[in-house]
PDB file of C-alpha atoms and ligand atoms in Angstrom:
ATOM      1  CA  MET C  27       0.085 -33.402  -7.467  1.00  0.00           C
ATOM      2  CA  PRO C  28      -0.246 -30.705 -10.138  1.00  0.00           C
ATOM      3  CA  ASP C  29      -0.876 -27.097  -9.196  1.00  0.00           C
ATOM      4  CA  TYR C  30      -4.482 -26.022  -9.067  1.00  0.00           C
ATOM      5  CA  VAL C  31      -6.874 -23.215  -8.247  1.00  0.00           C
ATOM      6  CA  LEU C  32      -9.837 -23.802  -5.993  1.00  0.00           C
ATOM      7  CA  LYS C  33     -12.945 -21.691  -6.537  1.00  0.00           C
ATOM      8  CA  ALA C  34     -15.466 -21.397  -3.739  1.00  0.00           C
ATOM      9  CA  THR C  35     -18.015 -19.170  -2.078  1.00  0.00           C
ATOM     10  CA  ALA C  36     -18.687 -18.611   1.607  1.00  0.00           C
ATOM     11  CA  GLY C  37     -20.987 -16.661   3.885  1.00  0.00           C
ATOM     12  CA  ASN C  38     -24.140 -17.542   1.927  1.00  0.00           C
ATOM     13  CA  GLY C  39     -22.551 -16.553  -1.361  1.00  0.00           C
ATOM     14  CA  GLN C  40     -21.475 -13.126  -0.112  1.00  0.00           C
ATOM     15  CA  ILE C  41     -17.782 -14.011  -0.229  1.00  0.00           C
ATOM     16  CA  ARG C  42     -15.916 -15.144  -3.364  1.00  0.00           C
ATOM     17  CA  VAL C  43     -12.873 -17.316  -2.686  1.00  0.00           C
ATOM     18  CA  PHE C  44     -10.016 -18.208  -5.043  1.00  0.00           C
ATOM     19  CA  ALA C  45      -7.078 -20.163  -3.632  1.00  0.00           C
ATOM     20  CA  ALA C  46      -4.117 -21.721  -5.408  1.00  0.00           C
ATOM     21  CA  THR C  47      -1.225 -24.042  -4.744  1.00  0.00           C
ATOM     22  CA  THR C  48       1.552 -23.212  -7.219  1.00  0.00           C
ATOM     23  CA  GLN C  49       4.852 -24.869  -6.256  1.00  0.00           C
ATOM     24  CA  GLY C  50       5.331 -26.319  -9.770  1.00  0.00           C
ATOM     25  CA  LEU C  51       4.535 -23.025 -11.441  1.00  0.00           C
ATOM     26  CA  ALA C  52       6.991 -21.049  -9.298  1.00  0.00           C
ATOM     27  CA  GLU C  53       9.733 -23.708  -9.551  1.00  0.00           C
ATOM     28  CA  THR C  54       9.392 -23.953 -13.351  1.00  0.00           C
ATOM     29  CA  ALA C  55       9.833 -20.175 -13.555  1.00  0.00           C
ATOM     30  CA  ARG C  56      12.898 -20.335 -11.277  1.00  0.00           C
ATOM     31  CA  ARG C  57      14.495 -23.042 -13.421  1.00  0.00           C
ATOM     32  CA  LEU C  58      13.752 -21.321 -16.746  1.00  0.00           C
ATOM     33  CA  HIS C  59      14.942 -17.888 -15.619  1.00  0.00           C
ATOM     34  CA  GLN C  60      17.715 -19.033 -13.222  1.00  0.00           C
ATOM     35  CA  THR C  61      16.564 -16.543 -10.623  1.00  0.00           C
ATOM     36  CA  SER C  62      18.259 -15.655  -7.346  1.00  0.00           C
ATOM     37  CA  PRO C  63      16.139 -16.243  -4.189  1.00  0.00           C
ATOM     38  CA  VAL C  64      14.439 -12.845  -3.926  1.00  0.00           C
ATOM     39  CA  VAL C  65      13.609 -12.846  -7.643  1.00  0.00           C
ATOM     40  CA  THR C  66      12.224 -16.406  -7.332  1.00  0.00           C
ATOM     41  CA  GLN C  67       9.949 -15.157  -4.562  1.00  0.00           C
ATOM     42  CA  ALA C  68       8.785 -12.032  -6.371  1.00  0.00           C
ATOM     43  CA  LEU C  69       8.146 -13.859  -9.652  1.00  0.00           C
ATOM     44  CA  GLY C  70       6.472 -16.810  -7.878  1.00  0.00           C
ATOM     45  CA  ARG C  71       4.130 -14.440  -6.064  1.00  0.00           C
ATOM     46  CA  LEU C  72       3.130 -12.578  -9.223  1.00  0.00           C
ATOM     47  CA  LEU C  73       2.676 -15.851 -11.164  1.00  0.00           C
ATOM     48  CA  THR C  74       0.400 -17.067  -8.354  1.00  0.00           C
ATOM     49  CA  ALA C  75      -1.591 -13.846  -8.646  1.00  0.00           C
ATOM     50  CA  GLY C  76      -1.784 -14.530 -12.399  1.00  0.00           C
ATOM     51  CA  SER C  77      -3.177 -18.039 -11.777  1.00  0.00           C
ATOM     52  CA  LEU C  78      -5.792 -16.666  -9.404  1.00  0.00           C
ATOM     53  CA  MET C  79      -6.801 -13.682 -11.526  1.00  0.00           C
ATOM     54  CA  GLY C  80      -6.862 -15.784 -14.706  1.00  0.00           C
ATOM     55  CA  SER C  81      -9.290 -18.173 -13.036  1.00  0.00           C
ATOM     56  CA  MET C  82     -11.507 -15.221 -12.040  1.00  0.00           C
ATOM     57  CA  MET C  83     -12.110 -14.219 -15.664  1.00  0.00           C
ATOM     58  CA  LYS C  84     -15.495 -14.964 -17.132  1.00  0.00           C
ATOM     59  CA  ASN C  85     -14.732 -15.936 -20.722  1.00  0.00           C
ATOM     60  CA  ALA C  86     -12.389 -18.637 -22.002  1.00  0.00           C
ATOM     61  CA  ASP C  87     -10.602 -16.340 -24.469  1.00  0.00           C
ATOM     62  CA  GLU C  88      -9.753 -13.551 -22.020  1.00  0.00           C
ATOM     63  CA  LEU C  89      -6.156 -12.690 -21.139  1.00  0.00           C
ATOM     64  CA  ILE C  90      -4.788 -10.776 -18.184  1.00  0.00           C
ATOM     65  CA  THR C  91      -1.357  -9.169 -17.895  1.00  0.00           C
ATOM     66  CA  LEU C  92       0.128  -7.942 -14.624  1.00  0.00           C
ATOM     67  CA  LYS C  93       3.065  -5.617 -14.893  1.00  0.00           C
ATOM     68  CA  ILE C  94       5.144  -4.364 -11.990  1.00  0.00           C
ATOM     69  CA  ALA C  95       7.480  -1.457 -12.646  1.00  0.00           C
ATOM     70  CA  GLY C  96       9.695  -0.551  -9.709  1.00  0.00           C
ATOM     71  CA  ASP C  97      12.692   1.655  -9.000  1.00  0.00           C
ATOM     72  CA  GLY C  98      14.469  -1.079  -7.013  1.00  0.00           C
ATOM     73  CA  PRO C  99      17.235  -3.340  -8.432  1.00  0.00           C
ATOM     74  CA  LEU C 100      14.715  -5.898  -9.767  1.00  0.00           C
ATOM     75  CA  SER C 101      13.233  -3.159 -11.943  1.00  0.00           C
ATOM     76  CA  GLY C 102      10.068  -5.081 -12.788  1.00  0.00           C
ATOM     77  CA  LEU C 103       8.127  -8.242 -13.565  1.00  0.00           C
ATOM     78  CA  LEU C 104       5.607  -9.221 -16.203  1.00  0.00           C
ATOM     79  CA  VAL C 105       3.051 -12.022 -15.959  1.00  0.00           C
ATOM     80  CA  THR C 106       0.350 -13.060 -18.434  1.00  0.00           C
ATOM     81  CA  ALA C 107      -2.411 -15.568 -17.702  1.00  0.00           C
ATOM     82  CA  ASP C 108      -5.376 -16.937 -19.593  1.00  0.00           C
ATOM     83  CA  ALA C 109      -8.669 -18.276 -18.243  1.00  0.00           C
ATOM     84  CA  LYS C 110      -7.588 -21.895 -18.744  1.00  0.00           C
ATOM     85  CA  GLY C 111      -4.857 -22.019 -16.123  1.00  0.00           C
ATOM     86  CA  ASN C 112      -1.928 -21.163 -18.414  1.00  0.00           C
ATOM     87  CA  VAL C 113       0.444 -18.677 -16.822  1.00  0.00           C
ATOM     88  CA  LYS C 114       3.792 -17.303 -17.988  1.00  0.00           C
ATOM     89  CA  GLY C 115       6.058 -14.561 -16.774  1.00  0.00           C
ATOM     90  CA  TYR C 116       9.549 -13.160 -16.478  1.00  0.00           C
ATOM     91  CA  PRO C 117      11.597 -10.820 -14.283  1.00  0.00           C
ATOM     92  CA  TYR C 118      13.395  -7.828 -15.808  1.00  0.00           C
ATOM     93  CA  VAL C 119      16.516  -8.827 -13.859  1.00  0.00           C
ATOM     94  CA  ASN C 120      16.976 -12.501 -12.971  1.00  0.00           C
ATOM     95  CA  ASP C 121      19.870 -12.426 -10.521  1.00  0.00           C
ATOM     96  CA  LEU C 122      20.304  -9.857  -7.747  1.00  0.00           C
ATOM     97  CA  HIS C 123      23.263 -11.742  -6.230  1.00  0.00           C
ATOM     98  CA  ASP C 124      21.320 -12.276  -3.009  1.00  0.00           C
ATOM     99  CA  THR C 125      21.716 -15.594  -1.184  1.00  0.00           C
ATOM    100  CA  MET C 126      19.627 -17.787   1.088  1.00  0.00           C
ATOM    101  CA  GLU C 127      22.006 -16.770   3.921  1.00  0.00           C
ATOM    102  CA  SER C 128      21.481 -13.062   3.352  1.00  0.00           C
ATOM    103  CA  PRO C 129      18.003 -12.738   1.903  1.00  0.00           C
ATOM    104  CA  LEU C 130      16.758  -9.509   0.391  1.00  0.00           C
ATOM    105  CA  PRO C 131      13.126  -8.572   1.081  1.00  0.00           C
ATOM    106  CA  VAL C 132      10.910  -8.553  -2.020  1.00  0.00           C
ATOM    107  CA  SER C 133       9.830  -4.974  -1.227  1.00  0.00           C
ATOM    108  CA  GLU C 134      13.463  -3.844  -1.339  1.00  0.00           C
ATOM    109  CA  ALA C 135      14.104  -5.612  -4.655  1.00  0.00           C
ATOM    110  CA  ILE C 136      11.046  -4.007  -6.242  1.00  0.00           C
ATOM    111  CA  GLY C 137      11.106  -0.606  -4.557  1.00  0.00           C
ATOM    112  CA  GLY C 138       8.508   2.072  -5.267  1.00  0.00           C
ATOM    113  CA  GLY C 139       6.575   2.137  -8.491  1.00  0.00           C
ATOM    114  CA  ALA C 140       3.360   1.006 -10.058  1.00  0.00           C
ATOM    115  CA  LEU C 141       1.182  -2.001 -10.772  1.00  0.00           C
ATOM    116  CA  ASN C 142      -0.491  -2.122 -14.180  1.00  0.00           C
ATOM    117  CA  ILE C 143      -3.201  -4.592 -15.039  1.00  0.00           C
ATOM    118  CA  MET C 144      -4.344  -5.108 -18.603  1.00  0.00           C
ATOM    119  CA  LYS C 145      -7.367  -7.252 -19.353  1.00  0.00           C
ATOM    120  CA  ASP C 146      -7.904  -8.265 -22.938  1.00  0.00           C
ATOM    121  CA  ILE C 147     -11.575  -9.171 -22.943  1.00  0.00           C
ATOM    122  CA  GLY C 148     -11.974  -9.372 -26.700  1.00  0.00           C
ATOM    123  CA  LEU C 149     -12.906  -5.716 -27.196  1.00  0.00           C
ATOM    124  CA  LYS C 150     -10.834  -3.425 -29.405  1.00  0.00           C
ATOM    125  CA  GLU C 151      -9.235  -1.627 -26.488  1.00  0.00           C
ATOM    126  CA  PRO C 152      -8.048  -3.648 -23.493  1.00  0.00           C
ATOM    127  CA  TYR C 153      -9.132  -2.639 -19.999  1.00  0.00           C
ATOM    128  CA  VAL C 154      -6.177  -1.013 -18.236  1.00  0.00           C
ATOM    129  CA  GLY C 155      -6.031  -0.546 -14.468  1.00  0.00           C
ATOM    130  CA  TYR C 156      -3.279   1.145 -12.551  1.00  0.00           C
ATOM    131  CA  SER C 157      -2.310   1.717  -8.953  1.00  0.00           C
ATOM    132  CA  PRO C 158       0.845   2.790  -7.175  1.00  0.00           C
ATOM    133  CA  LEU C 159       2.818   0.184  -5.211  1.00  0.00           C
ATOM    134  CA  ILE C 160       2.156   0.730  -1.533  1.00  0.00           C
ATOM    135  CA  SER C 161       4.487  -1.917  -0.090  1.00  0.00           C
ATOM    136  CA  GLY C 162       6.302  -3.711  -2.927  1.00  0.00           C
ATOM    137  CA  GLU C 163       5.459  -7.069  -1.311  1.00  0.00           C
ATOM    138  CA  LEU C 164       2.840  -7.599  -4.044  1.00  0.00           C
ATOM    139  CA  ALA C 165      -0.094  -9.035  -2.006  1.00  0.00           C
ATOM    140  CA  GLU C 166      -0.751  -5.686  -0.280  1.00  0.00           C
ATOM    141  CA  ASP C 167      -0.257  -3.922  -3.593  1.00  0.00           C
ATOM    142  CA  LEU C 168      -2.947  -6.064  -5.226  1.00  0.00           C
ATOM    143  CA  THR C 169      -5.298  -5.539  -2.280  1.00  0.00           C
ATOM    144  CA  TYR C 170      -4.828  -1.809  -2.735  1.00  0.00           C
ATOM    145  CA  TYR C 171      -5.340  -2.113  -6.490  1.00  0.00           C
ATOM    146  CA  TYR C 172      -8.701  -3.843  -5.995  1.00  0.00           C
ATOM    147  CA  ALA C 173      -9.836  -1.205  -3.505  1.00  0.00           C
ATOM    148  CA  GLN C 174      -8.689   1.747  -5.610  1.00  0.00           C
ATOM    149  CA  SER C 175      -9.201   0.644  -9.169  1.00  0.00           C
ATOM    150  CA  GLU C 176     -12.117  -1.781  -8.983  1.00  0.00           C
ATOM    151  CA  GLN C 177     -13.719  -0.681  -5.675  1.00  0.00           C
ATOM    152  CA  ILE C 178     -13.929  -4.274  -4.437  1.00  0.00           C
ATOM    153  CA  PRO C 179     -12.982  -5.035  -0.816  1.00  0.00           C
ATOM    154  CA  THR C 180     -10.406  -7.790  -1.250  1.00  0.00           C
ATOM    155  CA  SER C 181      -7.927  -9.739   0.816  1.00  0.00           C
ATOM    156  CA  VAL C 182      -4.894 -11.044  -1.080  1.00  0.00           C
ATOM    157  CA  SER C 183      -2.226 -13.429   0.181  1.00  0.00           C
ATOM    158  CA  LEU C 184       0.735 -14.567  -1.938  1.00  0.00           C
ATOM    159  CA  GLY C 185       3.637 -16.636  -0.680  1.00  0.00           C
ATOM    160  CA  VAL C 186       6.696 -18.545  -1.872  1.00  0.00           C
ATOM    161  CA  LEU C 187       8.701 -20.706   0.517  1.00  0.00           C
ATOM    162  CA  LEU C 188      12.210 -21.744  -0.580  1.00  0.00           C
ATOM    163  CA  ASN C 189      14.414 -24.737   0.180  1.00  0.00           C
ATOM    164  CA  ASN C 190      17.958 -24.124   1.412  1.00  0.00           C
ATOM    165  CA  ASP C 191      19.284 -24.553  -2.138  1.00  0.00           C
ATOM    166  CA  GLY C 192      16.991 -21.786  -3.412  1.00  0.00           C
ATOM    167  CA  THR C 193      14.498 -24.079  -5.160  1.00  0.00           C
ATOM    168  CA  VAL C 194      10.796 -23.598  -4.490  1.00  0.00           C
ATOM    169  CA  ARG C 195       9.437 -25.662  -1.610  1.00  0.00           C
ATOM    170  CA  GLN C 196       5.884 -24.332  -1.501  1.00  0.00           C
ATOM    171  CA  ALA C 197       3.974 -21.577  -3.230  1.00  0.00           C
ATOM    172  CA  GLY C 198       0.397 -20.465  -3.084  1.00  0.00           C
ATOM    173  CA  GLY C 199      -2.039 -17.712  -2.412  1.00  0.00           C
ATOM    174  CA  PHE C 200      -5.619 -16.617  -2.233  1.00  0.00           C
ATOM    175  CA  ILE C 201      -7.886 -13.787  -3.283  1.00  0.00           C
ATOM    176  CA  ILE C 202     -10.991 -13.307  -1.160  1.00  0.00           C
ATOM    177  CA  GLN C 203     -13.587 -10.750  -2.234  1.00  0.00           C
ATOM    178  CA  LEU C 204     -16.731  -9.369  -0.673  1.00  0.00           C
ATOM    179  CA  MET C 205     -19.833  -8.973  -2.807  1.00  0.00           C
ATOM    180  CA  PRO C 206     -21.562  -5.579  -2.628  1.00  0.00           C
ATOM    181  CA  ASP C 207     -23.867  -5.172   0.395  1.00  0.00           C
ATOM    182  CA  THR C 208     -22.334  -8.015   2.380  1.00  0.00           C
ATOM    183  CA  ASP C 209     -23.864  -8.326   5.881  1.00  0.00           C
ATOM    184  CA  ASP C 210     -21.793  -6.784   8.656  1.00  0.00           C
ATOM    185  CA  GLU C 211     -21.668 -10.040  10.627  1.00  0.00           C
ATOM    186  CA  VAL C 212     -20.204 -11.860   7.596  1.00  0.00           C
ATOM    187  CA  ILE C 213     -17.550  -9.134   7.256  1.00  0.00           C
ATOM    188  CA  ASP C 214     -16.728  -9.384  10.979  1.00  0.00           C
ATOM    189  CA  ALA C 215     -16.491 -13.188  10.831  1.00  0.00           C
ATOM    190  CA  LEU C 216     -14.201 -12.996   7.783  1.00  0.00           C
ATOM    191  CA  GLU C 217     -11.947 -10.424   9.433  1.00  0.00           C
ATOM    192  CA  ALA C 218     -11.690 -12.597  12.541  1.00  0.00           C
ATOM    193  CA  ALA C 219     -10.898 -15.666  10.419  1.00  0.00           C
ATOM    194  CA  LEU C 220      -8.182 -13.888   8.437  1.00  0.00           C
ATOM    195  CA  ALA C 221      -6.631 -12.378  11.564  1.00  0.00           C
ATOM    196  CA  ASP C 222      -5.540 -15.673  13.084  1.00  0.00           C
ATOM    197  CA  THR C 223      -4.613 -17.717  10.027  1.00  0.00           C
ATOM    198  CA  PRO C 224      -0.934 -18.510   9.652  1.00  0.00           C
ATOM    199  CA  SER C 225       0.657 -18.328   6.216  1.00  0.00           C
ATOM    200  CA  LEU C 226      -0.776 -20.535   3.469  1.00  0.00           C
ATOM    201  CA  THR C 227       2.631 -21.855   2.387  1.00  0.00           C
ATOM    202  CA  LYS C 228       3.419 -22.858   5.972  1.00  0.00           C
ATOM    203  CA  LEU C 229       0.170 -24.818   6.200  1.00  0.00           C
ATOM    204  CA  LEU C 230       0.797 -26.449   2.807  1.00  0.00           C
ATOM    205  CA  ASP C 231       4.252 -27.394   4.051  1.00  0.00           C
ATOM    206  CA  GLU C 232       2.663 -29.130   7.039  1.00  0.00           C
ATOM    207  CA  GLY C 233       1.010 -31.392   4.488  1.00  0.00           C
ATOM    208  CA  LYS C 234      -2.464 -29.888   4.628  1.00  0.00           C
ATOM    209  CA  SER C 235      -4.481 -29.776   1.414  1.00  0.00           C
ATOM    210  CA  LEU C 236      -5.717 -26.488  -0.006  1.00  0.00           C
ATOM    211  CA  GLU C 237      -9.302 -27.651   0.590  1.00  0.00           C
ATOM    212  CA  ALA C 238      -8.601 -28.452   4.239  1.00  0.00           C
ATOM    213  CA  ILE C 239      -6.880 -25.094   4.792  1.00  0.00           C
ATOM    214  CA  MET C 240      -9.747 -23.160   3.238  1.00  0.00           C
ATOM    215  CA  GLU C 241     -12.400 -25.192   5.054  1.00  0.00           C
ATOM    216  CA  ASP C 242     -10.630 -24.457   8.304  1.00  0.00           C
ATOM    217  CA  LEU C 243     -10.312 -20.747   7.488  1.00  0.00           C
ATOM    218  CA  PHE C 244     -14.023 -20.502   6.686  1.00  0.00           C
ATOM    219  CA  ARG C 245     -15.221 -22.862   9.406  1.00  0.00           C
ATOM    220  CA  ASN C 246     -17.746 -20.277  10.647  1.00  0.00           C
ATOM    221  CA  LEU C 247     -18.741 -19.137   7.187  1.00  0.00           C
ATOM    222  CA  SER C 248     -19.797 -22.419   5.511  1.00  0.00           C
ATOM    223  CA  LEU C 249     -17.412 -22.735   2.572  1.00  0.00           C
ATOM    224  CA  LYS C 250     -18.873 -24.152  -0.624  1.00  0.00           C
ATOM    225  CA  VAL C 251     -16.276 -25.414  -3.122  1.00  0.00           C
ATOM    226  CA  ASN C 252     -17.536 -24.943  -6.682  1.00  0.00           C
ATOM    227  CA  LYS C 253     -14.627 -26.349  -8.643  1.00  0.00           C
ATOM    228  CA  THR C 254     -10.898 -26.869  -8.961  1.00  0.00           C
ATOM    229  CA  GLU C 255      -8.859 -26.131 -12.068  1.00  0.00           C
ATOM    230  CA  ILE C 256      -5.321 -27.167 -13.001  1.00  0.00           C
ATOM    231  CA  THR C 257      -2.823 -24.316 -13.461  1.00  0.00           C
ATOM    232  CA  ARG C 258       0.673 -24.463 -14.967  1.00  0.00           C
ATOM    233  CA  PHE C 259       3.573 -22.464 -16.409  1.00  0.00           C
ATOM    234  CA  SER C 260       2.931 -22.562 -20.117  1.00  0.00           C
ATOM    235  CA  CYS C 261       4.260 -20.468 -22.980  1.00  0.00           C
ATOM    236  CA  ASP C 262       2.563 -20.272 -26.361  1.00  0.00           C
ATOM    237  CA  CYS C 263       5.538 -18.868 -28.284  1.00  0.00           C
ATOM    238  CA  SER C 264       6.317 -20.310 -31.709  1.00  0.00           C
ATOM    239  CA  ARG C 265       8.638 -19.671 -34.644  1.00  0.00           C
ATOM    240  CA  GLN C 266       5.653 -18.112 -36.391  1.00  0.00           C
ATOM    241  CA  ARG C 267       5.126 -15.590 -33.570  1.00  0.00           C
ATOM    242  CA  ILE C 268       8.796 -14.639 -33.418  1.00  0.00           C
ATOM    243  CA  THR C 269       8.794 -14.229 -37.212  1.00  0.00           C
ATOM    244  CA  LYS C 270       5.816 -11.888 -36.858  1.00  0.00           C
ATOM    245  CA  ALA C 271       7.740  -9.877 -34.253  1.00  0.00           C
ATOM    246  CA  LEU C 272      10.731  -9.676 -36.614  1.00  0.00           C
ATOM    247  CA  THR C 273       8.420  -8.481 -39.368  1.00  0.00           C
ATOM    248  CA  SER C 274       7.307  -5.600 -37.192  1.00  0.00           C
ATOM    249  CA  ILE C 275      10.774  -4.301 -36.262  1.00  0.00           C
ATOM    250  CA  GLY C 276      11.043  -2.459 -39.585  1.00  0.00           C
ATOM    251  CA  LYS C 277      13.002  -2.743 -42.795  1.00  0.00           C
ATOM    252  CA  GLU C 278      16.033  -0.698 -41.742  1.00  0.00           C
ATOM    253  CA  ASP C 279      16.812  -2.944 -38.775  1.00  0.00           C
ATOM    254  CA  LEU C 280      16.290  -6.079 -40.838  1.00  0.00           C
ATOM    255  CA  ILE C 281      18.649  -4.820 -43.548  1.00  0.00           C
ATOM    256  CA  ASP C 282      21.253  -4.102 -40.845  1.00  0.00           C
ATOM    257  CA  MET C 283      20.865  -7.624 -39.454  1.00  0.00           C
ATOM    258  CA  ILE C 284      21.183  -9.162 -42.932  1.00  0.00           C
ATOM    259  CA  SER C 285      24.320  -7.137 -43.706  1.00  0.00           C
ATOM    260  CA  ASP C 286      26.019  -8.684 -40.662  1.00  0.00           C
ATOM    261  CA  GLN C 287      25.784 -12.053 -42.489  1.00  0.00           C
ATOM    262  CA  GLU C 288      25.392 -13.918 -39.215  1.00  0.00           C
ATOM    263  CA  ASP C 289      22.680 -16.157 -37.818  1.00  0.00           C
ATOM    264  CA  ILE C 290      20.719 -14.447 -35.127  1.00  0.00           C
ATOM    265  CA  GLU C 291      19.337 -16.104 -32.036  1.00  0.00           C
ATOM    266  CA  ILE C 292      16.162 -14.811 -30.439  1.00  0.00           C
ATOM    267  CA  ASN C 293      15.092 -16.018 -27.019  1.00  0.00           C
ATOM    268  CA  CYS C 294      11.473 -15.940 -25.890  1.00  0.00           C
ATOM    269  CA  ASP C 295      11.251 -13.536 -22.917  1.00  0.00           C
ATOM    270  CA  PHE C 296       8.802 -15.814 -21.114  1.00  0.00           C
ATOM    271  CA  CYS C 297      10.250 -19.321 -21.489  1.00  0.00           C
ATOM    272  CA  LYS C 298      13.785 -18.731 -22.875  1.00  0.00           C
ATOM    273  CA  GLU C 299      13.138 -20.992 -25.880  1.00  0.00           C
ATOM    274  CA  LYS C 300      15.779 -20.269 -28.560  1.00  0.00           C
ATOM    275  CA  TYR C 301      14.851 -19.448 -32.144  1.00  0.00           C
ATOM    276  CA  LEU C 302      17.587 -19.298 -34.786  1.00  0.00           C
ATOM    277  CA  PHE C 303      17.228 -17.212 -37.924  1.00  0.00           C
ATOM    278  CA  SER C 304      19.770 -17.509 -40.746  1.00  0.00           C
ATOM    279  CA  THR C 305      20.580 -14.652 -43.111  1.00  0.00           C
ATOM    280  CA  ALA C 306      18.412 -16.454 -45.689  1.00  0.00           C
ATOM    281  CA  ASP C 307      15.478 -16.523 -43.211  1.00  0.00           C
ATOM    282  CA  LEU C 308      15.874 -12.795 -42.602  1.00  0.00           C
ATOM    283  CA  GLU C 309      16.042 -12.125 -46.337  1.00  0.00           C
ATOM    284  CA  SER C 310      12.784 -13.967 -46.934  1.00  0.00           C
ATOM    285  CA  ILE C 311      11.112 -11.921 -44.153  1.00  0.00           C
ATOM    286  CA  LEU C 312      12.378  -8.743 -45.835  1.00  0.00           C
ATOM    287  CA  THR C 313      11.077  -9.926 -49.213  1.00  0.00           C
ATOM    288  CA  ARG C 314       7.648 -10.529 -47.693  1.00  0.00           C
ATOM    289  CA  ILE C 315       7.567  -7.013 -46.172  1.00  0.00           C
ATOM    290  CA  GLU C 316       8.503  -5.518 -49.535  1.00  0.00           C
ATOM    291  CA  GLU C 317       5.848  -7.577 -51.317  1.00  0.00           C
ATOM    292  CA  ASN C 318       3.227  -6.357 -48.863  1.00  0.00           C
ATOM    293  CA  GLU C 319       4.291  -2.784 -49.490  1.00  0.00           C
ATOM    294  CA  GLY C 320       3.464  -3.547 -53.115  1.00  0.00           C
TER     295      GLY C 320
HETATM  296 ZN1  LIG H  22       8.088 -18.875 -24.943  1.00  0.00          ZN
END
């Protein structure tokens, strides 16, 4: 079954619920980036957050970028998602030489630092939110971000469960938000529900569907599923885009590259797709820049 996001409300519309199952997304990222176990977990969690937060956007052409910058050995992660379920991302370091036998906690790999969220909502300037990392485990950091930056009481869960060979067995997460002025009894019921729910990935691994897990979680709060949407790892890079990037690096650097008389290979950061540019290709880019300078 493909990965998907489930959108629902509960507690008479006072609770917004977004839940996702993302094994394919996290495993595709692991395969593309050849990540070691702790990096697979960190990237899978942030990609899941991207799926969820992409699906929360109101307009089809919006984009959201989540950037983690840490002082740990992983250094950082970047994830971009659109409102149509397309998510892509990469780690700054793909292999921390950790193993399944001696796992490194995600918080240790990331360390202290900051979470940046950029929302491109079609205005000239993107919305930029920022909060410090409070745990480095990512779910808590996002919960804190929502409280600090957007003043929305939110519960975030993100999880990636690995097989013994380091491939992704299960991945998923949820974002649950309270609307302003939610009744106290709804808040209490939600807190009680969240307190005794085991991890989402564990429940998925027992063969339960996302719907069944969420219905069980909200059994006292009458869950209403509004819709489900497919989500996937998808990169929109193209030769045209890479050419545009080369155009913007500046004449001096291009002239240097041309004088080397060697083909250059550029890999997309997100999906590792290779793009080859011959000296002749580079020369035609340079010609175009010079023409534009008039
Ligand atoms: Zn790409």
